[in-house]
Coordinates of C-alpha atoms and ligand atoms in Angstrom, one line a residue:
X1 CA 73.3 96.7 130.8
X2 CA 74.6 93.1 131.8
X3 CA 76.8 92.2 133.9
X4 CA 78.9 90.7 130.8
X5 CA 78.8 93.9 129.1
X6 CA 79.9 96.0 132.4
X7 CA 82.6 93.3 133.1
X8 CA 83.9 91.8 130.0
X9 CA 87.3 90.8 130.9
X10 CA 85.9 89.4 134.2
X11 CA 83.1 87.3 132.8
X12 CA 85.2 86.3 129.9
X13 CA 85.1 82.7 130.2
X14 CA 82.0 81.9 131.8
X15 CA 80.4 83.1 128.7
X16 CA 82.6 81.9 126.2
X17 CA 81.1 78.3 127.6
X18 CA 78.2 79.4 127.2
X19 CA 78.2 80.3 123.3
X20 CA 76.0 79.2 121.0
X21 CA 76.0 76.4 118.0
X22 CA 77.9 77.7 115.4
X23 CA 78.9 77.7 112.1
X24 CA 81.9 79.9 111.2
X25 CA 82.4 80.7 107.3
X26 CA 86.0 81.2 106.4
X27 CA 85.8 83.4 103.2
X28 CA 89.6 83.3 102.0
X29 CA 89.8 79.4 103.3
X30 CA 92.6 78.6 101.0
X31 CA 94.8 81.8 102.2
X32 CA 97.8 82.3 104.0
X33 CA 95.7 84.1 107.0
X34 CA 93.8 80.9 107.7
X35 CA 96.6 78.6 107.2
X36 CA 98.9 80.8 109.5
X37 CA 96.7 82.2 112.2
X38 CA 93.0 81.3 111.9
X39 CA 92.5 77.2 111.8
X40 CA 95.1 77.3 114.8
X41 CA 93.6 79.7 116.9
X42 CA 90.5 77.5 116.5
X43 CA 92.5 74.4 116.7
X44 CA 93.7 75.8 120.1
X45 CA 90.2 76.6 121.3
X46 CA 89.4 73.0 121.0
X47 CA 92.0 72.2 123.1
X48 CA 90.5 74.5 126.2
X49 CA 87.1 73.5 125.3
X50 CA 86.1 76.5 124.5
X51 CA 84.3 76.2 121.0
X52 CA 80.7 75.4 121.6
X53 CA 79.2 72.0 121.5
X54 CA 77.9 72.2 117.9
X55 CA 81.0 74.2 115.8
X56 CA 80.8 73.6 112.1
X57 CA 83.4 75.2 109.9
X58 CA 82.9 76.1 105.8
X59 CA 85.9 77.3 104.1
X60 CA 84.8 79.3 100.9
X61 CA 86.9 79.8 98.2
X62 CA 88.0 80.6 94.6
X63 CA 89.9 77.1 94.6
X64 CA 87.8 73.8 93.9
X65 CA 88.8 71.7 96.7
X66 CA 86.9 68.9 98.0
X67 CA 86.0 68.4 101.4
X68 CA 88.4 65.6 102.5
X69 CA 91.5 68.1 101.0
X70 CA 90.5 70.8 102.8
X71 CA 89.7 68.8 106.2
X72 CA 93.7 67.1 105.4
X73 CA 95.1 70.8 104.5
X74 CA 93.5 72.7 107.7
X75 CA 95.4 69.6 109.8
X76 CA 98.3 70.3 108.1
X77 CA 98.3 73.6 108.4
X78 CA 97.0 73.3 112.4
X79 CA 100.6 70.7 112.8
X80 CA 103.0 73.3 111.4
X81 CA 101.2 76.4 112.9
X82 CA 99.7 75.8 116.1
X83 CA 101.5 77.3 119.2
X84 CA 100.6 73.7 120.8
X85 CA 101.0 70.3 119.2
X86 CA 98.6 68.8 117.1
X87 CA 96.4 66.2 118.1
X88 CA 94.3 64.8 115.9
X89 CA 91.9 63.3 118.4
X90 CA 91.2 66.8 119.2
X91 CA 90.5 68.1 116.1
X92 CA 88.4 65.2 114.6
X93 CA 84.7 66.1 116.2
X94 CA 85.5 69.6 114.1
X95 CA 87.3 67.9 111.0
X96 CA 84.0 65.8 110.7
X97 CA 81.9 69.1 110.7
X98 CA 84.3 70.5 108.4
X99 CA 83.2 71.4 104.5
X100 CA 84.4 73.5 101.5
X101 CA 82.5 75.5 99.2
X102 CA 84.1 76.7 95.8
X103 CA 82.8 79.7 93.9
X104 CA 83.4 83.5 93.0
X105 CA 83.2 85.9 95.8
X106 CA 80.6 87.9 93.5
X107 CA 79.0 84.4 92.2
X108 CA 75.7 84.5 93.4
X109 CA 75.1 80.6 92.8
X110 CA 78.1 79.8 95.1
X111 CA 76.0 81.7 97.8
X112 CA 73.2 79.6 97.0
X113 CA 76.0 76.6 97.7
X114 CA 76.6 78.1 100.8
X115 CA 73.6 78.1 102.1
X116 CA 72.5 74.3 101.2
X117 CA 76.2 73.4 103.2
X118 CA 74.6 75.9 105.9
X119 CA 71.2 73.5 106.0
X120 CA 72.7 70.8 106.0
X121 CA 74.9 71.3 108.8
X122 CA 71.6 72.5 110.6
X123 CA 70.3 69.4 109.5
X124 CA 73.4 66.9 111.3
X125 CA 73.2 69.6 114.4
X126 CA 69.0 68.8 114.7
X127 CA 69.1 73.0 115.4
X128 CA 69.2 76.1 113.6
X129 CA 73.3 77.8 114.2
X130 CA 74.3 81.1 114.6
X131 CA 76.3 81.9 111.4
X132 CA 79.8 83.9 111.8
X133 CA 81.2 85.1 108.2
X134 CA 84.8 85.9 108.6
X135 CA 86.0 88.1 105.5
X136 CA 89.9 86.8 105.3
X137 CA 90.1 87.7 101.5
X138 CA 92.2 90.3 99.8
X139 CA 90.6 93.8 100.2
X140 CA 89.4 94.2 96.6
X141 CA 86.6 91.5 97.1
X142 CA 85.4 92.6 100.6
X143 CA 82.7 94.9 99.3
X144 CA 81.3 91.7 96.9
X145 CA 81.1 89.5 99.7
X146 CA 79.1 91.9 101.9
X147 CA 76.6 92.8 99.0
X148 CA 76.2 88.9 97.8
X149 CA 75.9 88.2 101.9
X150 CA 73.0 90.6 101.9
X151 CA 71.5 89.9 99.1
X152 CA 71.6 86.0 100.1
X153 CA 69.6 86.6 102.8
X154 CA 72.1 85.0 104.8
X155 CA 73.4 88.5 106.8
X156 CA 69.6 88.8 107.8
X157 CA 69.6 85.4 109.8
X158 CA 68.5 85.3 113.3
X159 CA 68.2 89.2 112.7
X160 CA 67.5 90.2 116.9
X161 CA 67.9 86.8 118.4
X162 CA 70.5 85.2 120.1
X163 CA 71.6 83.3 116.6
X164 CA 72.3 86.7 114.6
X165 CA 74.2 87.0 112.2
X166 CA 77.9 88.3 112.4
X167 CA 80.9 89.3 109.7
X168 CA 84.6 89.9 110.9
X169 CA 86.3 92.0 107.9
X170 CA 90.0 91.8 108.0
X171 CA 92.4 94.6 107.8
X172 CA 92.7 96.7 105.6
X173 CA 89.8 98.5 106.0
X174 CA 89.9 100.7 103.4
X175 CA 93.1 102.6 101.9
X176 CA 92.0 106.0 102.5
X177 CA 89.0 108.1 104.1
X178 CA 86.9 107.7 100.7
X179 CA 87.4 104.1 100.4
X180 CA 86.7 103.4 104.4
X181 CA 83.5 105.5 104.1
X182 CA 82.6 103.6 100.8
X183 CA 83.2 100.3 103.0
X184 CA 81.7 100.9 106.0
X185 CA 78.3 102.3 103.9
X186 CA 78.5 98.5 102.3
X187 CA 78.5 96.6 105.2
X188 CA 75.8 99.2 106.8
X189 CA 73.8 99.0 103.7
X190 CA 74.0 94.5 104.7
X191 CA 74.5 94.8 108.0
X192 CA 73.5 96.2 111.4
X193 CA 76.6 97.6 113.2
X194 CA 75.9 95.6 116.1
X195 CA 76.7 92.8 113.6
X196 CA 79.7 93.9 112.3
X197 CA 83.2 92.6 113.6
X198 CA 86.3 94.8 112.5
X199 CA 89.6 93.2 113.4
X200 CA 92.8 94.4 114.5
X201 CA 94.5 92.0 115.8
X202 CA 97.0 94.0 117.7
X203 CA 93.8 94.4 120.3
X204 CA 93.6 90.8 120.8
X205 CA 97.1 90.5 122.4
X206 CA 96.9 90.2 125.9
X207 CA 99.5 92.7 126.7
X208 CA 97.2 95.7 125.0
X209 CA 94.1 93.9 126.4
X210 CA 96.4 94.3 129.8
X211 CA 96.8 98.2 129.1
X212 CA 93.3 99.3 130.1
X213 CA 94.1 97.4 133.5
X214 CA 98.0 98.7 134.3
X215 CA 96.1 102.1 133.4
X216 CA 93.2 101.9 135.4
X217 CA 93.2 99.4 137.9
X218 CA 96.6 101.5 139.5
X219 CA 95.5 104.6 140.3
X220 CA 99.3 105.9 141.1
X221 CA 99.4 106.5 137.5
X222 CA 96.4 109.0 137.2
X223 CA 97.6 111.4 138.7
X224 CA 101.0 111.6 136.7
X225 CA 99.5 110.6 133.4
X226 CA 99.8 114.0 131.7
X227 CA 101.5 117.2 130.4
X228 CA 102.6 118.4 133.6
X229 CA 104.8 114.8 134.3
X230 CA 105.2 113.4 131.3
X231 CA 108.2 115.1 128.6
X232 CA 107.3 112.5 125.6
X233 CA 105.9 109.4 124.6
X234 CA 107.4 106.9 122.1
X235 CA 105.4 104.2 120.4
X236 CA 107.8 101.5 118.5
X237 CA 106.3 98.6 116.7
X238 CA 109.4 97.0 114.8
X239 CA 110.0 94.2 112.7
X240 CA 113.1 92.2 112.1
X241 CA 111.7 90.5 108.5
X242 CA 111.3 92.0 105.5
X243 CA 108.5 91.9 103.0
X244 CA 109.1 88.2 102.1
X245 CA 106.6 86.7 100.1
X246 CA 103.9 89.5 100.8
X247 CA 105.4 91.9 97.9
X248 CA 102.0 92.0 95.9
X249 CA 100.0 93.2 98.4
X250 CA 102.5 95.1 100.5
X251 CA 103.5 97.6 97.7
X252 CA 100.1 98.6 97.1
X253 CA 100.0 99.5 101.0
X254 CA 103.6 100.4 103.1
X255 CA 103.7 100.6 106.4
X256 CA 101.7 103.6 107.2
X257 CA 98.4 102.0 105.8
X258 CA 99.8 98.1 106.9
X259 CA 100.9 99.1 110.4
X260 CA 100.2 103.1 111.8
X261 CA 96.9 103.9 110.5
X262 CA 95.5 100.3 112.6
X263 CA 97.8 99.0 114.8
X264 CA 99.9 101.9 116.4
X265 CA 96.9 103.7 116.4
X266 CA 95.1 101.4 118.3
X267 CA 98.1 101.8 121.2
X268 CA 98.3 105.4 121.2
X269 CA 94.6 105.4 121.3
X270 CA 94.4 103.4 124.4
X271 CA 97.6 104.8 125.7
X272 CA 96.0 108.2 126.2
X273 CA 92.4 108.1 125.9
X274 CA 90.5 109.2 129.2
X275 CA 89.0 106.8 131.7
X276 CA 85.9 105.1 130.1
X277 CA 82.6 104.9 132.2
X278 CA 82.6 101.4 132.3
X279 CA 84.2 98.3 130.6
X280 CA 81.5 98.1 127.8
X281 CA 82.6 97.7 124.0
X282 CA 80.8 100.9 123.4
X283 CA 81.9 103.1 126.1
X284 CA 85.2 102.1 125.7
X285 CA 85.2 102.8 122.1
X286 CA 83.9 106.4 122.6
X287 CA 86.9 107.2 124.5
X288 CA 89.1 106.2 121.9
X289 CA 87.2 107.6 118.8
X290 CA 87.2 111.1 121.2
X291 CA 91.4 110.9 121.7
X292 CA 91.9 109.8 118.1
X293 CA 89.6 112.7 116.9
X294 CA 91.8 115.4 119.4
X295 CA 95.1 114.2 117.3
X296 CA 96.2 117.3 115.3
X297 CA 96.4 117.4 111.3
X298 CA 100.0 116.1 110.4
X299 CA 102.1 118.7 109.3
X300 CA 103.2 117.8 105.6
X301 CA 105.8 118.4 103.2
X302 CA 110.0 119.1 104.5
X303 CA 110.6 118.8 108.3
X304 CA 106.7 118.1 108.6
X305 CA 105.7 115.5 111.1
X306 CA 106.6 112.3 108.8
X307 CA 109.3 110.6 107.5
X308 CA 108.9 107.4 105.3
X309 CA 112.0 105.7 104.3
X310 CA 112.3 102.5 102.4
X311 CA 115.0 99.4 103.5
X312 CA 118.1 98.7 101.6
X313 CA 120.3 95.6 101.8
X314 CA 122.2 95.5 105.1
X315 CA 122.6 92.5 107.5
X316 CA 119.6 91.0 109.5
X317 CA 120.2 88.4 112.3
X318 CA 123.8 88.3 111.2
X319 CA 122.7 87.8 107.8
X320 CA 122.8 89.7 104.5
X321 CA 119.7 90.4 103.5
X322 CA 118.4 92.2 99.7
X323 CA 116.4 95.4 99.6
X324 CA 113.0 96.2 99.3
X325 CA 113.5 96.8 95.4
X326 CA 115.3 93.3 94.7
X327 CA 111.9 91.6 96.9
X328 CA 110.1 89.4 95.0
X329 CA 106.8 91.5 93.6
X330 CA 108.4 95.1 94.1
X331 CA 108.4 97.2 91.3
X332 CA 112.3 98.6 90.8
X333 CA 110.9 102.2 90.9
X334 CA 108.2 101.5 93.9
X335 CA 107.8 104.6 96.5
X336 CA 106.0 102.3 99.0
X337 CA 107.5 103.2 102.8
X338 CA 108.5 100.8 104.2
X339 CA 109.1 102.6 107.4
X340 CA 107.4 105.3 108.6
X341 CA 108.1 107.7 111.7
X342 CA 105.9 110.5 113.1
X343 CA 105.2 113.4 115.4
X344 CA 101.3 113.7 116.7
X345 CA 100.0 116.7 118.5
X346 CA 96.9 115.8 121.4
X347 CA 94.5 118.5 121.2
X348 CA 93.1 118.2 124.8
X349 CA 93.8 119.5 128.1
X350 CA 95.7 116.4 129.4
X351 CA 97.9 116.4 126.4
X352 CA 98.3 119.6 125.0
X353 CA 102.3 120.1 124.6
X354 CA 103.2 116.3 125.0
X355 CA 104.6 114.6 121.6
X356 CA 103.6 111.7 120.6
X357 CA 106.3 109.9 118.6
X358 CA 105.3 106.8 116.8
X359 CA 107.3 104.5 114.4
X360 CA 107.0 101.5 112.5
X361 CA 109.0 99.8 109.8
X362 CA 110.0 96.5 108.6
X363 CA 114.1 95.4 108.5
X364 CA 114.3 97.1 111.6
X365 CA 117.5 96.1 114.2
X366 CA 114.9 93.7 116.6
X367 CA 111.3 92.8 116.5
X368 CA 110.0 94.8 119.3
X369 CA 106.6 96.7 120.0
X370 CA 106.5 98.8 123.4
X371 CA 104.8 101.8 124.6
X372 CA 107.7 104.2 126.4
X373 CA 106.3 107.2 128.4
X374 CA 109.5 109.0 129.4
X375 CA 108.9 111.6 132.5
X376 CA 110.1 114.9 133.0
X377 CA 113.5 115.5 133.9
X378 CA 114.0 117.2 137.3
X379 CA 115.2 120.6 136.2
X380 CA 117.0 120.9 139.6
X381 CA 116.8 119.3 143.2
X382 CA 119.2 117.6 145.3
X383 CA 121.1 115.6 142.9
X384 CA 121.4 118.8 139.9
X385 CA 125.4 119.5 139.1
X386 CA 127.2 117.1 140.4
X387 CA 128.7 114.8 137.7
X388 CA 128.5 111.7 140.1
X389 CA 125.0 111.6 140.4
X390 CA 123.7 110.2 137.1
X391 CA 120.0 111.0 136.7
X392 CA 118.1 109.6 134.2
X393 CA 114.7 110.4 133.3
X394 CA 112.1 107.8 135.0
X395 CA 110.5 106.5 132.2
X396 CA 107.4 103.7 131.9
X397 CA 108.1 100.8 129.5
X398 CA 105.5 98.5 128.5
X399 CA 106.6 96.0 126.1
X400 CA 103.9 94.2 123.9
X401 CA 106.2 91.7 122.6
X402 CA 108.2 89.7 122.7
X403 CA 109.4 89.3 126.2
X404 CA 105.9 91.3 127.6
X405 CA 106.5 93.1 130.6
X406 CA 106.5 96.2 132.0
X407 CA 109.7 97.7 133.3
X408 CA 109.8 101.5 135.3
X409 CA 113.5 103.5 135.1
X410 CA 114.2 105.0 138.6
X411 CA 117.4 106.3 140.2
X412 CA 119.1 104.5 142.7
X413 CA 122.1 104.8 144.8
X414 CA 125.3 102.4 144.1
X415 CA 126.7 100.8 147.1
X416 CA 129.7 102.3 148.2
X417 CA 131.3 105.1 150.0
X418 CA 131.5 107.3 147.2
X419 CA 128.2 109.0 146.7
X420 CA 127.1 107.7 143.3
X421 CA 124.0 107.4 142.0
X422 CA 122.8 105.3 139.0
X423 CA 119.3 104.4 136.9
X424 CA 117.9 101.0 137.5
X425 CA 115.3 98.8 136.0
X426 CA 111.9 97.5 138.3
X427 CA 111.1 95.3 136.1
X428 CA 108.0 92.9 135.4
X429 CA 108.1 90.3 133.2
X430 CA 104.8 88.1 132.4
X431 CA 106.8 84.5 131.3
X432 CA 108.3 85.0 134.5
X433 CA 105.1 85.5 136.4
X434 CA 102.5 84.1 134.8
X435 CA 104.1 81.5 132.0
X436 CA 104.7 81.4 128.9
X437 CA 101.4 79.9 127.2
X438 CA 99.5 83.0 126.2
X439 CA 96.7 82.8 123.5
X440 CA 97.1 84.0 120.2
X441 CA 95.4 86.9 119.6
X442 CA 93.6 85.6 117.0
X443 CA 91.9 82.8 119.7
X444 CA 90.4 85.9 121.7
X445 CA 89.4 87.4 119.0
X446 CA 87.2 84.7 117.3
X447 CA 86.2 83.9 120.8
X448 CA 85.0 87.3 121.3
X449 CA 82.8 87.3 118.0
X450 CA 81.2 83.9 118.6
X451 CA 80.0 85.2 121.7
X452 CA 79.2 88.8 120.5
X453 CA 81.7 90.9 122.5
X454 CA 82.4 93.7 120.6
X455 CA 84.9 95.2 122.8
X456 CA 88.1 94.3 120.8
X457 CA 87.1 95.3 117.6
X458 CA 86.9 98.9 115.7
X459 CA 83.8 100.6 115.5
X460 CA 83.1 102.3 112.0
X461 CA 83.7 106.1 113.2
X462 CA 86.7 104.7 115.1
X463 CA 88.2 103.5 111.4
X464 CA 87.3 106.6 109.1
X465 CA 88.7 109.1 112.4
X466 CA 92.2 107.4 112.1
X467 CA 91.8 107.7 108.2
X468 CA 90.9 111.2 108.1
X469 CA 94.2 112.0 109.9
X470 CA 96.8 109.7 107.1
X471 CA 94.5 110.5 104.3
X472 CA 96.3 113.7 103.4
X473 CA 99.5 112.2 104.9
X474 CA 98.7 109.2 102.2
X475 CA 97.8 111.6 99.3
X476 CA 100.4 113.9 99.5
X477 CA 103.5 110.9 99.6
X478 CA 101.7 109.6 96.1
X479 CA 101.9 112.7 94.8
X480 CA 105.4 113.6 95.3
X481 CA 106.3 109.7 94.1
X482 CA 110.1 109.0 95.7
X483 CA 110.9 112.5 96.4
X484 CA 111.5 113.1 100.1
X485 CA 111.3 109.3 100.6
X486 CA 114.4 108.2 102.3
X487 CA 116.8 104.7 102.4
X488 CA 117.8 102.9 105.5
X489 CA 119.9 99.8 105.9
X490 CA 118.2 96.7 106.9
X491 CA 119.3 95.7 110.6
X492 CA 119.4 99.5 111.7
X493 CA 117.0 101.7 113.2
X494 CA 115.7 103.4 110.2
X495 CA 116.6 106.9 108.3
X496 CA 118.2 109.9 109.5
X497 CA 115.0 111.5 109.3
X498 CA 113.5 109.7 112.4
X499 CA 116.1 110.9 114.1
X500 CA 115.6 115.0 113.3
X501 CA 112.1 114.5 113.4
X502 CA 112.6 113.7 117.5
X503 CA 115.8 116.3 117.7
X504 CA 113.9 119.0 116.4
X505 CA 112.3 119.1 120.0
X506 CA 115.9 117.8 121.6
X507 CA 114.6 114.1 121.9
X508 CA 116.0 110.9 120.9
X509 CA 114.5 108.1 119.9
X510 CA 115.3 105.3 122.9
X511 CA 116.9 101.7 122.2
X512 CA 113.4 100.3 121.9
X513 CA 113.3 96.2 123.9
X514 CA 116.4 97.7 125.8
Ligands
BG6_1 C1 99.9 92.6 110.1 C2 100.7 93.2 108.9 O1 98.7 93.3 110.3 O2 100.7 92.6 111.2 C3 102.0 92.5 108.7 O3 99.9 93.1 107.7 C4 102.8 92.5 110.0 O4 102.8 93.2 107.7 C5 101.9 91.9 111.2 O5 103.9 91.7 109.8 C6 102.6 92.1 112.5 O6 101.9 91.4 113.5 P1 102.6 90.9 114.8 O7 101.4 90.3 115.6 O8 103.6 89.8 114.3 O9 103.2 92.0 115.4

């Protein structure tokens, strides 16, 4: 093993200088992904130098666009998105090596295309590129674009050289355990797993990046990091907006498949796995695909270990704001969640007996996603009885955003004669310490693929264990259509039902960025 593998976040950007010529296919150019999130993360990569010398860029899509609209939309698109102003001086050397190829994701003659743009930036470059396919399309033509990349020839390319071929594939990755089995056996069937680049792109922000180190790099934790110390843990990832213009494809997902299957998985996952054996993508995925096979079946049906609830009108940053039926694109009778609240069981020694709460919903009262582990209460000691001494709790807080930071309850005294005691905040905020300019996740994450680090991205087994656990959750919601789903005003904190679901076992669900 390399020292790169062993050390990944140490190395990091010593190697991403050292990445090779590369042309990155955006399949999906013409999307709200790419215009949002993808051309500025590379735009900001330019700015730290950080995309190797010879970067070329083809957007595919359904859209006929020629190449001097798509080089003027991607700048446009960089100007209104990019966390750092545009300059255009910057973004010229890859504007130049920017083209566009129009066709049919299953059009095998637009592949053909492809590859004569492909040749011909190997031509300009006077060497042969590593080619990076990122699959940024809706989910129904992912499996097309594997095939037609296989059958192409093109996923084959530098095949066991430094130049290999790679494919990111967007979220979602599948809608249920059939669908990710049937997905995963496509891009296996084109593809060598070593190729394949799953994205979440809650593992590209630094603040879960920063979770392996707060866990392991301070051993005080280790020794109070399970069932006998900690009472519960709380995972919150909330959003303020609603659906917006995303109707279409958010109905025909909600926020278990959009939001807790991935993305809260992903935290609880690296929240309580066990201490990998070394940095490396793979052993670090083991540990996580072990924890997230230990989570017990969900418990279904009434006072199960789910609630999904979808948002009525109610105000929203001070504003009134529709419900998810008058959305543009929502069915009136829709049953899609869009909040969703549950209770997981750990099957292993370190967690047997700890719940593991986890919400998620759109509308919510603030956009906030944090981790709370919440210690055991002292049962008695000193300070028991005495309605002066207020104990709370000590609790662990990490905040993924906004406002990242870390912040630990403890009880202190309160100045005075009278004995009083009170809980107060150590707090850690990164703005504070280290500034405010953080990547996007999206920057690390293309980073990372360029230069073949797998260690942010989902394995295959990694994707179909989290499925197997919603798949019945999933099933059994469809077929009971809106019975049992609940309603929640937008701007609150979500149903009733989140609330039982945590006092059934005399919990409450904490004021989450609080
Ligand atoms: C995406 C979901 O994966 O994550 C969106 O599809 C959601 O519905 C978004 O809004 C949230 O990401 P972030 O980085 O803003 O928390």
């Amino acid at each position: 093993m390399s020292d790169t593998d062993r050390h990944p976040f140490l190395s990091g950007l010593s190697k991403h200088r050292g990445a090779q010529p590369t042309c990155l296919v955006i399949f999906g150019a013409s999307g709200d992904l790419a215009a949002r999130k993808l051309l500025p993360a590379l735009y900001n990569l330019a700015v730290d130098s950080l995309l190797p010398s010879d970067f070329y860029l083809i957007g595919f899509g359904r859209k006929p666009i020629p190449d001097a609209e798509f080089r003027n939309s991607s700048a446009a698109d960089i100007t209104k998105f990019s966390r750092r102003e545009y300059r255009a001086d910057i973004w010229k050397p890859i504007s130049e090596h920017t083209f566009y190829q129009a066709g049919g994701y299953d059009e095998a003659a637009a592949y053909e295309g492809l590859k004569s743009k492909i040749a011909a930036a190997e031509k300009a470059a006077g060497r042969p590129l590593q080619l990076v396919f990122y699959v940024s399309t809706p989910p129904t033509v992912f499996e097309a674009i594997l095939e037609n990349l296989g059958k192409s020839g093109l996923a084959k390319r530098g095949l066991g050289t430094a130049l290999e071929s790679k494919v990111i594939i967007e979220k979602p990755f599948g809608k249920d355990l059939a669908s990710a089995v049937q997905l995963n056996s496509v891009a296996a069937r084109n593809f060598q797993e070593p190729q394949i680049y799953r994205i979440d792109h809650y593992l590209g922000k630094e603040t879960v990046q920063d979770l392996l180190v707060q866990r392991f790099a301070n051993p005080i934790f280790e020794p109070l990091w399970n069932n006998k110390h900690v009472d519960h843990v709380q995972i919150t990832v909330a959003e303020e907006l609603g659906v917006g213009s995303r109707g279409g494809y958010y109905d025909h997902s909600g926020a278990t498949r959009d939001m807790l299957q991935n993305h809260t998985m992903q935290l609880l996952a690296l929240t309580a796995m066990e201490q990998p054996q070394s940095l490396s993508a793979e052993h670090i995925r083991d540990e996580k695909v072990k924890l997230l096979k230990a989570v017990e079946e969900l418990r279904l049906g009434p006072n199960g270990d789910a609630v999904r609830a979808q948002y009525a009108a109610g105000l929203s940053g001070g504003e009134t704001v529709i419900g998810y039926h008058q959305e543009k694109d929502i069915p009136i009778h829709s049953s899609t969640e869009t909040f969703c609240a549950l209770r997981l069981a750990i099957d292993n020694k370190r967690w047997s007996g700890v719940p593991f709460y986890m919400r998620s919903g759109k509308r919510l009262a603030r956009r906030v996603s944090e981790i709370a582990v919440q210690f055991k209460q002292p049962v008695s000691g000193l300070f028991a009885g005495d309605s002066r001494y207020d104990i709370a709790p000590n609790r662990l807080v990490i905040q993924i955003q906004p406002d990242e930071g870390v912040t630990l309850v403890m009880n202190s005294k309160v100045p005075g004669l009278e004995p009083r005691t009170q809980p107060v905040r150590l707090s850690f905020r990164y703005a504070t310490t280290f500034g405010s300019n953080t990547p996007e996740a999206y920057e690390r994450l293309i980073l990372d693929a360029v230069v073949g680090d797998r260690t942010l991205f989902i394995r295959g087994d990694e994707t179909e264990a989290s499925w197997k656990l919603f798949t019945p959750l999933l099933q059994s919601w469809e077929a009971d259509g809106r019975k049992g789903l609940e309603s929640y005003a937008s701007g609150s904190w979500g149903p009733s039902g989140a609330d039982d679901l945590l006092a059934a076992q005399g919990h409450n669900w904490r004021n989450a960025g609080r």
